[in-house]
Amino acid sequence: MKLHDSLERARGHLESLDEARFDEIDFEWEGIHFHARSLKKGDDGGEIRLHAKLGQVYFTIEDELQRGLALERLFLNNRGVDGAYRMNRDGVVEFSSITTTDDHLAGAKLMSALTLILLESENHLRSLRAHLKPLD
């Protein structure tokens, strides 16, 4: 009975998301703050832009091993994923993803698409983030 009630509440939340028709959202997943935006592209189609700051690369004197592993993961991940990882001048590692869609997505459809994007990127995000300092 409890599972049924939980499923009903979840369905209600998804329906309210769809009614809201939002196309931009900030959210936290696995301790990572993400910003997502769905854009309309031309008459047919759209794209979802997803961005996050994962953490900061350790300085050599702080943890040389973690620094080396983070840099190795950064370069390896950029070869094998749809998104892109980059490190800014302060050593902060960022993840960006642009996904082309058939339609401009909003509400529950946007959330479903973001879930798929994160599931596809999950292993790469976790493997890199494990070797980074948390952001303040």
PDB file of C-alpha atoms in Angstrom:
ATOM      1  CA  MET A   1       0.000   0.000   0.000  1.00  0.00           C
ATOM      2  CA  LYS A   2       2.838   2.417   0.788  1.00  0.00           C
ATOM      3  CA  LEU A   3       4.402   1.840  -2.639  1.00  0.00           C
ATOM      4  CA  HIS A   4       1.091   2.621  -4.334  1.00  0.00           C
ATOM      5  CA  ASP A   5       0.782   5.876  -2.354  1.00  0.00           C
ATOM      6  CA  SER A   6       4.355   6.848  -3.258  1.00  0.00           C
ATOM      7  CA  LEU A   7       3.701   6.164  -6.939  1.00  0.00           C
ATOM      8  CA  GLU A   8       0.549   8.270  -6.846  1.00  0.00           C
ATOM      9  CA  ARG A   9       2.409  11.184  -5.241  1.00  0.00           C
ATOM     10  CA  ALA A  10       5.188  10.881  -7.838  1.00  0.00           C
ATOM     11  CA  ARG A  11       2.635  10.884 -10.660  1.00  0.00           C
ATOM     12  CA  GLY A  12       1.014  13.996  -9.182  1.00  0.00           C
ATOM     13  CA  HIS A  13       4.382  15.769  -9.044  1.00  0.00           C
ATOM     14  CA  LEU A  14       5.152  14.863 -12.656  1.00  0.00           C
ATOM     15  CA  GLU A  15       1.752  16.110 -13.796  1.00  0.00           C
ATOM     16  CA  SER A  16       2.301  19.408 -11.993  1.00  0.00           C
ATOM     17  CA  LEU A  17       5.733  19.689 -13.644  1.00  0.00           C
ATOM     18  CA  ASP A  18       4.160  19.242 -17.052  1.00  0.00           C
ATOM     19  CA  GLU A  19       1.550  21.888 -16.286  1.00  0.00           C
ATOM     20  CA  ALA A  20       4.256  24.360 -15.305  1.00  0.00           C
ATOM     21  CA  ARG A  21       5.899  24.153 -18.757  1.00  0.00           C
ATOM     22  CA  PHE A  22       9.231  25.508 -17.459  1.00  0.00           C
ATOM     23  CA  ASP A  23      12.201  25.329 -19.830  1.00  0.00           C
ATOM     24  CA  GLU A  24      15.005  26.328 -17.449  1.00  0.00           C
ATOM     25  CA  ILE A  25      15.925  24.752 -14.125  1.00  0.00           C
ATOM     26  CA  ASP A  26      18.662  24.636 -11.502  1.00  0.00           C
ATOM     27  CA  PHE A  27      18.951  21.400  -9.561  1.00  0.00           C
ATOM     28  CA  GLU A  28      21.363  19.336  -7.507  1.00  0.00           C
ATOM     29  CA  TRP A  29      22.248  15.736  -8.312  1.00  0.00           C
ATOM     30  CA  GLU A  30      24.857  13.679  -6.451  1.00  0.00           C
ATOM     31  CA  GLY A  31      26.006  16.858  -4.701  1.00  0.00           C
ATOM     32  CA  ILE A  32      26.624  18.614  -8.025  1.00  0.00           C
ATOM     33  CA  HIS A  33      24.760  21.836  -8.867  1.00  0.00           C
ATOM     34  CA  PHE A  34      23.450  21.802 -12.464  1.00  0.00           C
ATOM     35  CA  HIS A  35      21.866  24.457 -14.630  1.00  0.00           C
ATOM     36  CA  ALA A  36      19.745  23.240 -17.546  1.00  0.00           C
ATOM     37  CA  ARG A  37      17.992  25.192 -20.265  1.00  0.00           C
ATOM     38  CA  SER A  38      15.868  24.049 -23.176  1.00  0.00           C
ATOM     39  CA  LEU A  39      16.016  26.271 -26.257  1.00  0.00           C
ATOM     40  CA  LYS A  40      13.889  26.351 -29.375  1.00  0.00           C
ATOM     41  CA  LYS A  41      15.939  26.008 -32.571  1.00  0.00           C
ATOM     42  CA  GLY A  42      14.190  27.066 -35.744  1.00  0.00           C
ATOM     43  CA  ASP A  43      10.708  25.818 -36.627  1.00  0.00           C
ATOM     44  CA  ASP A  44      11.451  22.194 -35.814  1.00  0.00           C
ATOM     45  CA  GLY A  45      13.629  21.112 -32.983  1.00  0.00           C
ATOM     46  CA  GLY A  46      15.430  22.358 -29.982  1.00  0.00           C
ATOM     47  CA  GLU A  47      18.379  21.712 -27.762  1.00  0.00           C
ATOM     48  CA  ILE A  48      19.075  21.157 -24.102  1.00  0.00           C
ATOM     49  CA  ARG A  49      22.104  22.867 -22.604  1.00  0.00           C
ATOM     50  CA  LEU A  50      23.352  21.399 -19.339  1.00  0.00           C
ATOM     51  CA  HIS A  51      26.199  22.862 -17.278  1.00  0.00           C
ATOM     52  CA  ALA A  52      27.820  22.058 -13.923  1.00  0.00           C
ATOM     53  CA  LYS A  53      30.938  22.807 -11.911  1.00  0.00           C
ATOM     54  CA  LEU A  54      32.211  19.494 -10.553  1.00  0.00           C
ATOM     55  CA  GLY A  55      35.025  20.534  -8.264  1.00  0.00           C
ATOM     56  CA  GLN A  56      38.565  21.824  -8.257  1.00  0.00           C
ATOM     57  CA  VAL A  57      41.774  20.031  -9.159  1.00  0.00           C
ATOM     58  CA  TYR A  58      44.112  19.635  -6.185  1.00  0.00           C
ATOM     59  CA  PHE A  59      47.332  21.597  -6.200  1.00  0.00           C
ATOM     60  CA  THR A  60      50.411  19.383  -6.445  1.00  0.00           C
ATOM     61  CA  ILE A  61      51.414  20.153  -2.848  1.00  0.00           C
ATOM     62  CA  GLU A  62      47.924  19.267  -1.550  1.00  0.00           C
ATOM     63  CA  ASP A  63      47.580  15.845  -3.159  1.00  0.00           C
ATOM     64  CA  GLU A  64      49.798  15.032  -6.108  1.00  0.00           C
ATOM     65  CA  LEU A  65      48.183  11.616  -6.693  1.00  0.00           C
ATOM     66  CA  GLN A  66      44.605  12.978  -6.825  1.00  0.00           C
ATOM     67  CA  ARG A  67      45.735  15.807  -9.098  1.00  0.00           C
ATOM     68  CA  GLY A  68      47.290  13.349 -11.552  1.00  0.00           C
ATOM     69  CA  LEU A  69      44.247  11.064 -11.491  1.00  0.00           C
ATOM     70  CA  ALA A  70      41.868  14.004 -12.019  1.00  0.00           C
ATOM     71  CA  LEU A  71      43.817  15.288 -15.019  1.00  0.00           C
ATOM     72  CA  GLU A  72      43.983  11.781 -16.495  1.00  0.00           C
ATOM     73  CA  ARG A  73      40.209  11.335 -16.073  1.00  0.00           C
ATOM     74  CA  LEU A  74      39.559  14.786 -17.518  1.00  0.00           C
ATOM     75  CA  PHE A  75      41.345  13.928 -20.761  1.00  0.00           C
ATOM     76  CA  LEU A  76      39.991  10.363 -20.961  1.00  0.00           C
ATOM     77  CA  ASN A  77      36.408  11.484 -20.362  1.00  0.00           C
ATOM     78  CA  ASN A  78      36.563  14.062 -23.134  1.00  0.00           C
ATOM     79  CA  ARG A  79      37.254  11.273 -25.617  1.00  0.00           C
ATOM     80  CA  GLY A  80      34.366   9.050 -24.612  1.00  0.00           C
ATOM     81  CA  VAL A  81      31.332  11.196 -23.812  1.00  0.00           C
ATOM     82  CA  ASP A  82      28.822  13.393 -25.584  1.00  0.00           C
ATOM     83  CA  GLY A  83      29.424  16.222 -23.139  1.00  0.00           C
ATOM     84  CA  ALA A  84      32.645  18.128 -22.681  1.00  0.00           C
ATOM     85  CA  TYR A  85      34.827  18.655 -19.634  1.00  0.00           C
ATOM     86  CA  ARG A  86      37.121  21.626 -19.269  1.00  0.00           C
ATOM     87  CA  MET A  87      39.235  23.173 -16.574  1.00  0.00           C
ATOM     88  CA  ASN A  88      39.224  26.928 -16.069  1.00  0.00           C
ATOM     89  CA  ARG A  89      42.220  29.044 -14.977  1.00  0.00           C
ATOM     90  CA  ASP A  90      41.408  28.471 -11.295  1.00  0.00           C
ATOM     91  CA  GLY A  91      41.472  24.684 -11.700  1.00  0.00           C
ATOM     92  CA  VAL A  92      37.682  24.323 -11.497  1.00  0.00           C
ATOM     93  CA  VAL A  93      36.449  21.452 -13.671  1.00  0.00           C
ATOM     94  CA  GLU A  94      33.209  22.101 -15.551  1.00  0.00           C
ATOM     95  CA  PHE A  95      30.897  19.778 -17.454  1.00  0.00           C
ATOM     96  CA  SER A  96      28.822  20.988 -20.408  1.00  0.00           C
ATOM     97  CA  SER A  97      26.445  19.087 -22.611  1.00  0.00           C
ATOM     98  CA  ILE A  98      24.352  20.155 -25.593  1.00  0.00           C
ATOM     99  CA  THR A  99      21.694  17.673 -26.703  1.00  0.00           C
ATOM    100  CA  THR A 100      19.686  18.197 -29.890  1.00  0.00           C
ATOM    101  CA  THR A 101      15.979  17.348 -29.611  1.00  0.00           C
ATOM    102  CA  ASP A 102      13.130  17.025 -32.087  1.00  0.00           C
ATOM    103  CA  ASP A 103      11.021  19.560 -30.191  1.00  0.00           C
ATOM    104  CA  HIS A 104      11.466  22.315 -27.636  1.00  0.00           C
ATOM    105  CA  LEU A 105      11.095  20.384 -24.358  1.00  0.00           C
ATOM    106  CA  ALA A 106       9.554  21.794 -21.194  1.00  0.00           C
ATOM    107  CA  GLY A 107       8.152  20.546 -17.893  1.00  0.00           C
ATOM    108  CA  ALA A 108       8.086  16.784 -17.380  1.00  0.00           C
ATOM    109  CA  LYS A 109       9.501  16.151 -20.874  1.00  0.00           C
ATOM    110  CA  LEU A 110      12.547  18.261 -20.056  1.00  0.00           C
ATOM    111  CA  MET A 111      13.008  16.424 -16.743  1.00  0.00           C
ATOM    112  CA  SER A 112      12.801  13.060 -18.525  1.00  0.00           C
ATOM    113  CA  ALA A 113      15.420  14.140 -21.055  1.00  0.00           C
ATOM    114  CA  LEU A 114      17.715  15.448 -18.293  1.00  0.00           C
ATOM    115  CA  THR A 115      17.388  12.136 -16.470  1.00  0.00           C
ATOM    116  CA  LEU A 116      18.551  10.275 -19.576  1.00  0.00           C
ATOM    117  CA  ILE A 117      21.449  12.676 -20.147  1.00  0.00           C
ATOM    118  CA  LEU A 118      22.622  12.251 -16.553  1.00  0.00           C
ATOM    119  CA  LEU A 119      22.264   8.464 -16.669  1.00  0.00           C
ATOM    120  CA  GLU A 120      24.464   8.372 -19.770  1.00  0.00           C
ATOM    121  CA  SER A 121      27.052  10.663 -18.150  1.00  0.00           C
ATOM    122  CA  GLU A 122      26.864   9.249 -14.624  1.00  0.00           C
ATOM    123  CA  ASN A 123      29.952   7.012 -14.675  1.00  0.00           C
ATOM    124  CA  HIS A 124      32.144   9.717 -16.211  1.00  0.00           C
ATOM    125  CA  LEU A 125      30.890  12.386 -13.816  1.00  0.00           C
ATOM    126  CA  ARG A 126      31.463  10.203 -10.768  1.00  0.00           C
ATOM    127  CA  SER A 127      34.881   8.918 -11.836  1.00  0.00           C
ATOM    128  CA  LEU A 128      36.191  12.440 -12.383  1.00  0.00           C
ATOM    129  CA  ARG A 129      34.517  14.036  -9.381  1.00  0.00           C
ATOM    130  CA  ALA A 130      36.030  11.410  -7.048  1.00  0.00           C
ATOM    131  CA  HIS A 131      39.454  12.990  -7.648  1.00  0.00           C
ATOM    132  CA  LEU A 132      38.438  16.649  -7.195  1.00  0.00           C
ATOM    133  CA  LYS A 133      38.248  18.961  -4.207  1.00  0.00           C
ATOM    134  CA  PRO A 134      34.695  20.038  -3.395  1.00  0.00           C
ATOM    135  CA  LEU A 135      33.860  23.630  -4.263  1.00  0.00           C
ATOM    136  CA  ASP A 136      33.373  26.073  -1.394  1.00  0.00           C
TER     137      ASP A 136
END
